[in-house]
Coordinates of C-alpha atoms in Angstrom, one line a residue:
M257 CA 0.0 0.0 0.2
T258 CA 1.4 3.4 -0.9
K259 CA 2.0 5.7 1.9
Y260 CA 2.3 9.4 1.7
L261 CA 3.9 11.8 4.1
S262 CA 3.4 15.8 4.2
A263 CA 6.1 18.2 5.1
A264 CA 5.2 21.5 6.7
N265 CA 6.3 24.8 5.0
P266 CA 8.5 26.5 7.5
R267 CA 7.1 30.1 6.3
G268 CA 3.5 28.8 6.6
G269 CA 2.9 28.1 2.7
P270 CA 1.5 25.0 1.2
A271 CA 3.0 21.7 2.6
A272 CA 4.6 19.4 0.5
S273 CA 3.2 15.9 0.0
F274 CA 5.7 12.9 -0.9
E275 CA 5.6 9.1 -1.6
S276 CA 7.3 7.2 1.6
A277 CA 9.7 4.4 0.8
T278 CA 8.8 0.8 2.0
P279 CA 10.9 -1.5 3.9
A280 CA 10.8 -3.7 0.8
W281 CA 11.8 -0.7 -1.4
V282 CA 14.9 -0.1 0.9
A283 CA 15.8 -3.9 1.0
A284 CA 16.0 -4.1 -2.9
R285 CA 17.8 -0.6 -3.3
A286 CA 20.3 -2.3 -0.5
A287 CA 20.4 -5.2 -2.6
E288 CA 21.5 -3.2 -5.7
L289 CA 24.0 -0.8 -4.1
K290 CA 25.7 -3.9 -2.7
T291 CA 26.1 -5.4 -5.7
A292 CA 27.3 -2.4 -7.5
Q293 CA 29.7 -1.5 -4.6
S294 CA 32.3 -4.0 -5.7
A295 CA 32.9 -2.6 -9.1
W296 CA 33.1 0.8 -7.8
A297 CA 35.8 -0.2 -5.0
D298 CA 37.9 -2.3 -7.6
S299 CA 37.5 1.0 -10.2
G300 CA 40.4 2.8 -8.2
A301 CA 40.5 6.1 -6.0
A302 CA 41.6 8.1 -8.9
H303 CA 38.8 7.0 -11.3
R304 CA 36.3 7.5 -8.3
A305 CA 37.5 11.1 -7.7
A306 CA 36.9 11.9 -11.8
V307 CA 33.3 10.8 -11.1
L308 CA 32.8 12.8 -8.0
K309 CA 34.4 15.6 -10.2
Q310 CA 31.8 15.1 -12.7
W311 CA 28.8 14.9 -10.3
H312 CA 30.2 18.0 -8.8
E313 CA 30.0 19.9 -12.2
A314 CA 26.4 18.6 -12.6
L315 CA 25.4 19.9 -9.3
C316 CA 26.6 23.4 -9.9
A317 CA 24.8 23.4 -13.2
A318 CA 21.8 22.7 -11.1
R319 CA 22.7 25.3 -8.3
A320 CA 19.4 27.4 -8.8
S321 CA 16.8 24.7 -8.5
I322 CA 18.5 23.1 -5.5
I323 CA 19.0 26.3 -3.8
D324 CA 15.4 27.2 -4.4
A325 CA 14.1 23.9 -2.9
L326 CA 16.3 24.3 0.2
A327 CA 15.0 27.5 0.7
E328 CA 11.5 26.1 0.6
D329 CA 12.5 23.4 2.9
T330 CA 14.3 25.8 5.6
G331 CA 12.6 29.0 5.2
R332 CA 15.8 31.0 4.5
V333 CA 17.6 31.9 1.6
R334 CA 21.3 33.2 2.5
L335 CA 22.1 30.0 4.4
A336 CA 20.6 27.9 1.6
Y337 CA 23.3 29.6 -0.5
A338 CA 25.9 28.8 1.8
E339 CA 24.7 25.3 2.7
F340 CA 24.9 24.5 -1.2
D341 CA 28.2 26.1 -1.4
G342 CA 29.8 24.2 1.3
A343 CA 28.4 21.0 0.2
V344 CA 29.7 21.1 -3.0
Q345 CA 33.2 22.2 -2.0
R346 CA 33.4 19.2 0.2
I347 CA 32.9 17.2 -2.9
L348 CA 35.4 18.7 -4.4
H349 CA 37.8 18.4 -1.3
W350 CA 37.3 14.6 -1.2
A351 CA 37.6 13.9 -5.0
E352 CA 41.1 16.0 -4.9
R353 CA 42.5 14.4 -1.6
A354 CA 41.1 10.9 -1.6
P355 CA 43.6 9.2 -3.8
G356 CA 46.7 10.6 -2.1
L357 CA 45.4 10.0 1.2
M358 CA 44.4 6.5 0.6
A359 CA 47.8 5.9 -0.7
R360 CA 49.7 7.4 2.2
A361 CA 47.3 5.3 4.6
V362 CA 48.9 2.0 3.6
A363 CA 52.4 1.4 5.0
E364 CA 55.1 -0.1 2.9
P365 CA 55.7 -3.6 3.1
G366 CA 58.0 -4.9 5.7
Y367 CA 58.8 -7.9 8.0
S368 CA 57.5 -8.9 11.3
A369 CA 59.5 -8.3 14.3
A370 CA 57.5 -10.7 16.2
M371 CA 58.3 -13.5 13.5
P372 CA 61.0 -12.3 11.3
S373 CA 60.3 -14.7 8.5
V374 CA 56.9 -13.2 7.7
R375 CA 56.7 -10.5 5.3
Y376 CA 53.4 -8.3 5.6
E377 CA 51.5 -5.9 3.6
H378 CA 48.5 -3.9 3.8
C379 CA 45.6 -3.2 1.7
L380 CA 42.3 -0.9 2.5
R381 CA 39.1 -2.4 2.2
P382 CA 35.8 -0.3 2.2
L383 CA 33.1 -1.0 4.5
G384 CA 30.5 -1.7 1.8
L385 CA 27.3 -0.2 1.8
V386 CA 27.0 2.9 4.0
G387 CA 23.6 3.9 5.3
V388 CA 23.3 7.9 6.2
V389 CA 20.4 9.1 8.1
G390 CA 20.5 13.1 7.8
P391 CA 18.9 16.0 10.1
W392 CA 16.5 18.8 9.0
N393 CA 18.6 21.8 9.8
F394 CA 21.0 21.7 7.1
P395 CA 19.6 18.8 5.2
L396 CA 21.8 18.9 2.0
L397 CA 25.3 19.4 3.7
L398 CA 24.9 17.2 6.8
T399 CA 23.7 14.1 4.2
L400 CA 26.8 14.7 2.0
I401 CA 29.2 15.3 4.9
D402 CA 29.0 11.4 5.3
A403 CA 28.1 10.4 1.7
M404 CA 30.7 12.0 0.0
P405 CA 33.7 10.6 1.6
A406 CA 32.2 7.1 1.9
L407 CA 31.7 7.1 -2.1
A408 CA 35.2 8.5 -2.2
A409 CA 36.5 5.4 -0.2
G410 CA 34.8 2.9 -2.4
C411 CA 31.7 2.4 -0.6
S412 CA 28.0 2.5 -1.7
V413 CA 25.6 4.9 0.0
L414 CA 22.1 4.6 0.9
A415 CA 21.0 8.1 2.3
K416 CA 17.7 9.1 4.2
P417 CA 17.2 12.9 4.5
S418 CA 15.0 14.0 7.2
E419 CA 11.1 14.1 6.3
V420 CA 11.0 17.4 7.6
T421 CA 13.0 18.8 4.6
P422 CA 12.0 16.5 1.6
R423 CA 11.8 19.2 -1.3
F424 CA 15.5 19.2 -2.3
I425 CA 16.0 15.6 -2.8
A426 CA 14.2 15.5 -6.3
P427 CA 16.6 18.3 -7.8
L428 CA 19.5 16.7 -6.1
E429 CA 18.5 13.1 -7.6
S430 CA 18.2 14.7 -11.1
T431 CA 21.7 15.5 -11.2
L432 CA 22.8 11.7 -10.9
A433 CA 21.4 11.4 -14.6
A434 CA 24.5 13.0 -16.0
V435 CA 26.9 10.7 -13.8
P436 CA 25.5 6.9 -14.3
E437 CA 28.5 5.6 -12.6
L438 CA 27.6 7.5 -9.4
D439 CA 23.9 6.7 -10.0
A440 CA 24.6 3.1 -9.5
V441 CA 26.0 3.6 -6.1
L442 CA 24.2 6.4 -4.6
R443 CA 20.3 6.1 -3.7
F444 CA 18.0 8.6 -1.6
A445 CA 15.2 7.1 0.4
R446 CA 12.4 9.4 1.5
G447 CA 10.5 8.5 4.5
G448 CA 10.1 8.9 8.3
A449 CA 11.3 6.6 11.0
D450 CA 10.2 3.4 10.0
V451 CA 12.2 3.8 6.7
G452 CA 15.4 4.6 8.9
T453 CA 15.1 1.7 10.8
A454 CA 14.6 -0.4 7.6
L455 CA 17.9 1.2 6.3
V456 CA 19.8 0.3 9.5
A457 CA 18.8 -3.2 9.0
Q458 CA 20.2 -3.3 5.7
V459 CA 23.4 -1.6 5.6
D460 CA 27.1 -2.4 6.5
A461 CA 27.5 0.6 8.5
I462 CA 25.6 3.7 9.6
C463 CA 25.8 7.6 9.8
F464 CA 23.6 9.2 11.9
T465 CA 23.0 13.0 12.7
G466 CA 20.3 14.2 15.1
S467 CA 19.0 13.9 18.7
V468 CA 20.6 11.9 21.3
A469 CA 17.5 9.9 21.9
T470 CA 17.2 9.0 18.2
G471 CA 20.6 8.2 18.0
A472 CA 20.7 6.0 20.8
R473 CA 18.1 3.7 19.3
V474 CA 20.2 3.9 16.0
G475 CA 23.3 2.9 17.9
A476 CA 21.6 0.2 19.7
H477 CA 20.0 -1.3 16.3
A478 CA 23.5 -1.1 14.8
G479 CA 25.1 -2.6 17.9
S480 CA 22.5 -5.6 17.4
R481 CA 23.8 -5.9 13.9
L482 CA 27.5 -5.5 14.9
I483 CA 28.0 -2.9 12.3
P484 CA 30.0 0.2 12.4
A485 CA 27.7 3.2 13.8
F486 CA 29.3 7.0 13.6
L487 CA 26.6 9.0 15.5
E488 CA 26.9 12.8 15.5
L489 CA 24.3 14.0 18.1
G490 CA 23.1 17.0 20.1
G491 CA 25.1 19.7 21.8
K492 CA 24.6 22.2 24.6
D493 CA 27.6 24.2 24.0
P494 CA 28.7 26.7 26.7
L495 CA 30.7 29.9 26.0
I496 CA 32.8 31.6 28.6
V497 CA 33.6 35.2 29.0
L498 CA 36.6 35.9 31.0
Q499 CA 37.4 39.0 32.9
D500 CA 40.1 40.1 30.2
A501 CA 37.9 39.6 27.2
E502 CA 37.1 42.9 25.2
L503 CA 33.1 43.6 25.9
D504 CA 31.9 44.5 22.6
A505 CA 33.6 41.8 20.8
A506 CA 32.6 39.3 23.1
V507 CA 28.8 40.5 22.9
E508 CA 29.1 40.1 19.0
V509 CA 30.4 36.9 18.8
T510 CA 28.1 35.5 21.8
L511 CA 25.0 36.8 20.0
R512 CA 26.1 35.4 16.4
T513 CA 26.8 32.0 17.7
A514 CA 23.8 31.8 19.5
V515 CA 21.3 33.0 17.2
V516 CA 22.7 32.1 13.5
A517 CA 20.2 29.8 11.7
T518 CA 17.9 30.6 14.3
G519 CA 19.9 28.7 16.7
Q520 CA 19.2 25.6 14.7
A521 CA 22.7 24.1 14.6
C522 CA 24.3 21.5 17.0
Q523 CA 27.4 23.9 17.7
S524 CA 25.0 26.8 18.6
I525 CA 26.0 28.3 22.0
E526 CA 23.3 27.6 24.4
R527 CA 24.9 28.5 27.5
I528 CA 26.6 31.6 28.5
Y529 CA 28.9 32.1 31.6
V530 CA 30.3 35.7 32.1
H531 CA 33.0 37.0 34.9
E532 CA 31.1 38.9 37.3
A533 CA 32.8 41.9 37.1
L534 CA 31.5 42.0 33.4
M535 CA 28.1 40.6 34.0
D536 CA 25.8 43.6 34.3
A537 CA 27.4 45.7 31.5
F538 CA 27.5 42.3 29.3
V539 CA 23.8 41.5 29.7
D540 CA 22.9 45.3 29.0
R541 CA 24.8 45.5 25.6
L542 CA 23.6 41.8 24.9
I543 CA 20.0 42.8 25.3
E544 CA 20.6 46.0 23.2
A545 CA 21.9 43.8 20.4
A546 CA 19.6 41.0 20.7
R547 CA 16.6 43.6 20.3
A548 CA 18.2 44.9 16.9
V549 CA 18.1 41.3 15.3
T550 CA 15.4 41.1 12.6
L551 CA 13.3 38.5 11.3
N552 CA 12.5 37.2 7.9
T553 CA 8.6 37.3 8.5
E554 CA 7.5 39.6 5.6
R555 CA 10.2 38.4 2.9
I556 CA 12.5 35.4 3.0
D557 CA 15.6 37.5 1.7
C558 CA 15.2 40.2 4.1
G559 CA 16.2 39.6 8.2
H560 CA 18.8 38.0 10.2
L561 CA 16.7 35.0 11.4
G562 CA 14.5 32.5 9.4
P563 CA 11.4 30.7 11.0
F564 CA 11.9 27.4 13.1
I565 CA 12.2 24.8 10.1
D566 CA 10.0 22.4 11.9
P567 CA 7.3 24.6 13.4
R568 CA 6.9 22.0 16.3
Q569 CA 10.1 23.1 17.5
A570 CA 9.1 26.4 18.6
G571 CA 6.9 24.5 21.3
K572 CA 9.8 22.7 22.8
V573 CA 11.7 26.3 23.0
E574 CA 8.6 27.9 24.6
A575 CA 8.3 25.0 27.2
Q576 CA 12.2 25.3 28.2
I577 CA 11.7 29.1 28.5
A578 CA 8.3 28.6 30.7
Q579 CA 9.8 26.3 33.0
A580 CA 13.0 28.4 33.6
E581 CA 10.4 31.6 34.3
A582 CA 8.4 29.2 36.7
A583 CA 11.8 28.4 38.7
G584 CA 12.7 32.1 38.9
A585 CA 14.4 33.2 35.5
V586 CA 13.8 36.5 34.1
R587 CA 13.4 37.0 30.5
R588 CA 15.0 40.4 29.6
C589 CA 13.8 40.3 26.0
G590 CA 12.6 38.4 23.0
G591 CA 10.1 35.4 22.4
I592 CA 8.2 33.4 20.1
V593 CA 6.5 35.0 16.9
R594 CA 3.7 33.1 15.2
R595 CA 1.9 33.7 11.8
G596 CA -0.2 31.5 10.0
G597 CA 1.2 28.1 11.4
A598 CA 4.7 29.2 11.0
A599 CA 6.7 30.4 14.1
W600 CA 9.9 32.7 14.4
C601 CA 11.8 33.6 17.7
R602 CA 13.3 36.8 18.6
P603 CA 16.3 36.3 20.4
V604 CA 15.5 35.6 24.1
V605 CA 18.0 36.7 26.9
L606 CA 17.4 35.3 30.4
T607 CA 19.0 35.8 33.9
G608 CA 18.4 34.6 37.2
L609 CA 19.1 31.0 36.2
S610 CA 20.3 27.9 37.7
H611 CA 21.5 24.3 36.3
D612 CA 18.7 22.4 37.5
M613 CA 16.7 24.2 34.7
L614 CA 15.6 22.3 31.5
L615 CA 17.6 25.1 29.7
Y616 CA 20.7 23.8 31.0
K617 CA 19.9 19.9 30.8
E618 CA 18.4 19.6 27.4
E619 CA 19.1 21.1 24.2
T620 CA 17.3 24.1 23.1
F621 CA 17.8 24.4 19.4
G622 CA 16.5 28.1 19.2
P623 CA 18.1 31.4 19.7
V624 CA 18.0 31.4 23.2
L625 CA 20.8 33.2 25.4
P626 CA 20.9 32.1 29.1
V627 CA 23.7 34.1 31.1
M628 CA 25.0 33.3 34.3
P629 CA 28.0 35.0 36.4
F630 CA 30.9 33.2 37.6
R631 CA 33.4 34.1 40.2
D632 CA 36.8 32.7 38.7
D633 CA 38.2 30.2 36.2
D634 CA 37.6 27.2 38.5
E635 CA 33.7 28.1 38.7
A636 CA 33.7 28.9 35.1
V637 CA 35.2 25.3 34.1
A638 CA 32.9 23.7 36.6
L639 CA 29.9 25.2 35.3
A640 CA 30.7 24.5 31.6
N641 CA 31.4 20.8 32.4
D642 CA 28.4 20.2 34.1
S643 CA 26.5 18.9 31.4
A644 CA 26.2 15.3 29.8
F645 CA 27.0 17.0 26.3
G646 CA 30.6 17.7 25.2
L647 CA 30.2 18.8 21.7
S648 CA 32.2 22.0 21.4
A649 CA 32.6 25.5 23.3
A650 CA 34.3 28.9 23.0
V651 CA 36.0 30.9 25.5
L652 CA 36.8 34.7 25.0
G653 CA 39.7 36.5 26.5
D654 CA 43.2 37.1 26.5
E655 CA 44.4 34.3 24.0
R656 CA 46.8 32.6 26.5
H657 CA 44.6 32.6 29.4
A658 CA 41.7 31.5 27.1
C659 CA 43.7 28.5 25.9
R660 CA 44.4 27.5 29.7
V661 CA 40.5 27.6 30.2
A662 CA 40.1 25.7 27.1
R663 CA 41.9 23.0 27.7
R664 CA 40.1 22.2 30.9
L665 CA 36.8 21.8 28.9
N666 CA 35.5 18.5 28.4
V667 CA 34.4 19.0 24.8
G668 CA 35.3 17.8 21.1
A669 CA 36.7 21.4 20.2
V670 CA 36.9 24.6 21.7
S671 CA 36.7 28.1 19.7
V672 CA 39.2 30.8 21.2
N673 CA 38.3 34.3 20.7
D674 CA 35.5 33.1 18.2
G675 CA 32.7 30.7 18.1
G676 CA 31.1 28.0 16.0
L677 CA 34.5 27.6 14.2
T678 CA 33.9 23.9 13.9
A679 CA 31.4 24.7 11.1
G680 CA 33.9 26.3 9.0
V681 CA 37.2 24.4 9.9
S682 CA 36.4 21.1 8.5
D683 CA 40.0 19.9 7.9
V684 CA 40.6 19.6 11.7
E685 CA 39.9 16.3 13.5
K686 CA 37.7 16.5 16.7
E687 CA 35.8 13.7 18.4
S688 CA 32.7 14.3 20.7
F689 CA 32.6 13.9 24.5
G690 CA 29.7 12.5 26.3
V691 CA 26.4 12.0 24.9
S692 CA 27.4 14.3 21.9
G693 CA 28.6 11.9 19.6
V694 CA 30.0 8.2 18.9
G695 CA 32.7 7.1 16.4
R696 CA 35.6 8.6 14.8
S697 CA 35.8 12.2 13.6
R698 CA 34.0 13.3 10.2
M699 CA 36.2 16.2 10.1
G700 CA 39.8 16.2 8.9
D701 CA 41.4 12.9 7.0
S702 CA 39.5 10.6 9.6
G703 CA 36.4 11.8 7.7
L704 CA 37.2 9.3 5.0
L705 CA 39.7 6.7 6.5
R706 CA 36.7 5.6 9.2
F707 CA 35.1 4.2 6.0
L708 CA 38.1 1.7 5.3
R709 CA 39.2 -1.2 7.4
R710 CA 43.2 -1.9 7.2
Q711 CA 43.5 -5.7 5.8
A712 CA 47.1 -7.3 6.4
L713 CA 48.7 -10.0 4.2
L714 CA 51.1 -12.1 6.0
V715 CA 53.5 -14.2 3.7
Q716 CA 55.5 -16.8 5.3
T717 CA 59.0 -16.7 3.5
G718 CA 60.4 -19.6 5.5
A719 CA 59.2 -23.1 6.1
A720 CA 55.8 -23.2 7.9
A721 CA 56.1 -24.9 11.3
P722 CA 54.9 -28.4 11.2
L723 CA 52.2 -30.3 13.9
D724 CA 55.2 -31.7 15.5
A725 CA 56.3 -28.3 16.8
Y726 CA 53.2 -28.4 19.2
R727 CA 53.4 -31.9 20.2
E728 CA 53.8 -32.4 24.2
E729 CA 57.1 -33.9 25.2
G730 CA 56.0 -35.4 28.3
A731 CA 55.5 -39.3 29.2

């Protein structure tokens, strides 16, 4: 029976209706992709790089149609351009880097020190069929960020972008017609949680980007099948403003990293700790700057912030704010704006907070700025580390001082005198702490090497040991 799903328009326009895949469809596509993967792997890294460059050209030719669909999916246009350009740049990056990287990853043949008569050599074997389950906040980029290096490594890929943002898939798929070799090893599945479950049941490895709760279920399913799982999960990123920070710059960095993309990014700043000597002046200037932020309610191409991509997210943000206010927090500015089924949020600044509030325990994923003072470095570090999450963080202040504090934080990456640098610095490896992720870094060279297993060939150049070598010599 055909199943149709509906995806809301973030700006309140017509919803998108699309046909969902079925478990049988997923199983059939997985079988095809596994069959095609062998020839793709055997074609060699240089050949795969050439094919990916062909797709890069096809995508660039379709740039306008893909960006239009992305803008309709996400309710924003400038970030749609940035997302597309970032995604296709990553394709070109892996096409250019993969051949040399894979060649260097194989050690020169040699002889074993443990058994000198044994000569060894290594070869790299791709994992096979990689499943990719993407999120709705940056649906194109965060689907291809895993799919591209997997393909470059010689894997085939079955990807399921979020059912919240399905519109970009059709123009993306249309570009594969110009690259039939890639079309044979890359497929996109539309659907919800049931399709994701079916996908995990068929693949040889899974990449998931999304919430901690869903990631835990994906990881458990992968564990039951004993397949590798690379899980990029939520964040509750802290920002520390040290006493020696420059105040105006600190306010600017804090606001940008908390509200850009309407706070709908895993590396958004969601907890702000300010030295008590700066607290009052910092909050006053932050409120003034937050009130100047504009929404794109009237036109998609005017304003700092777009709507919540999933309108249901507004309710979750409201609930966290309400719980904090009921417990004594003071809202200094901002709030939800609703129009015709869509929802925006003016940046919310809160003070009078405590760590037992949901604003400090759960990911918010909205432009909410809870600000709390601290007395000294030890307290700042203790507050920042008081979280189950450990994705990234930021520290602002004198560089040497800030780096000393940064090294004490239990997170995968720390931006010093800036924020959210991991969004742009994709060539530096980092690994998540706590519940923010599992598996090797998708940044840097590890982003590709994690899709390869190292196989050793052990060649006996001397005489093989006879059975008598293991005979007991007793009576």
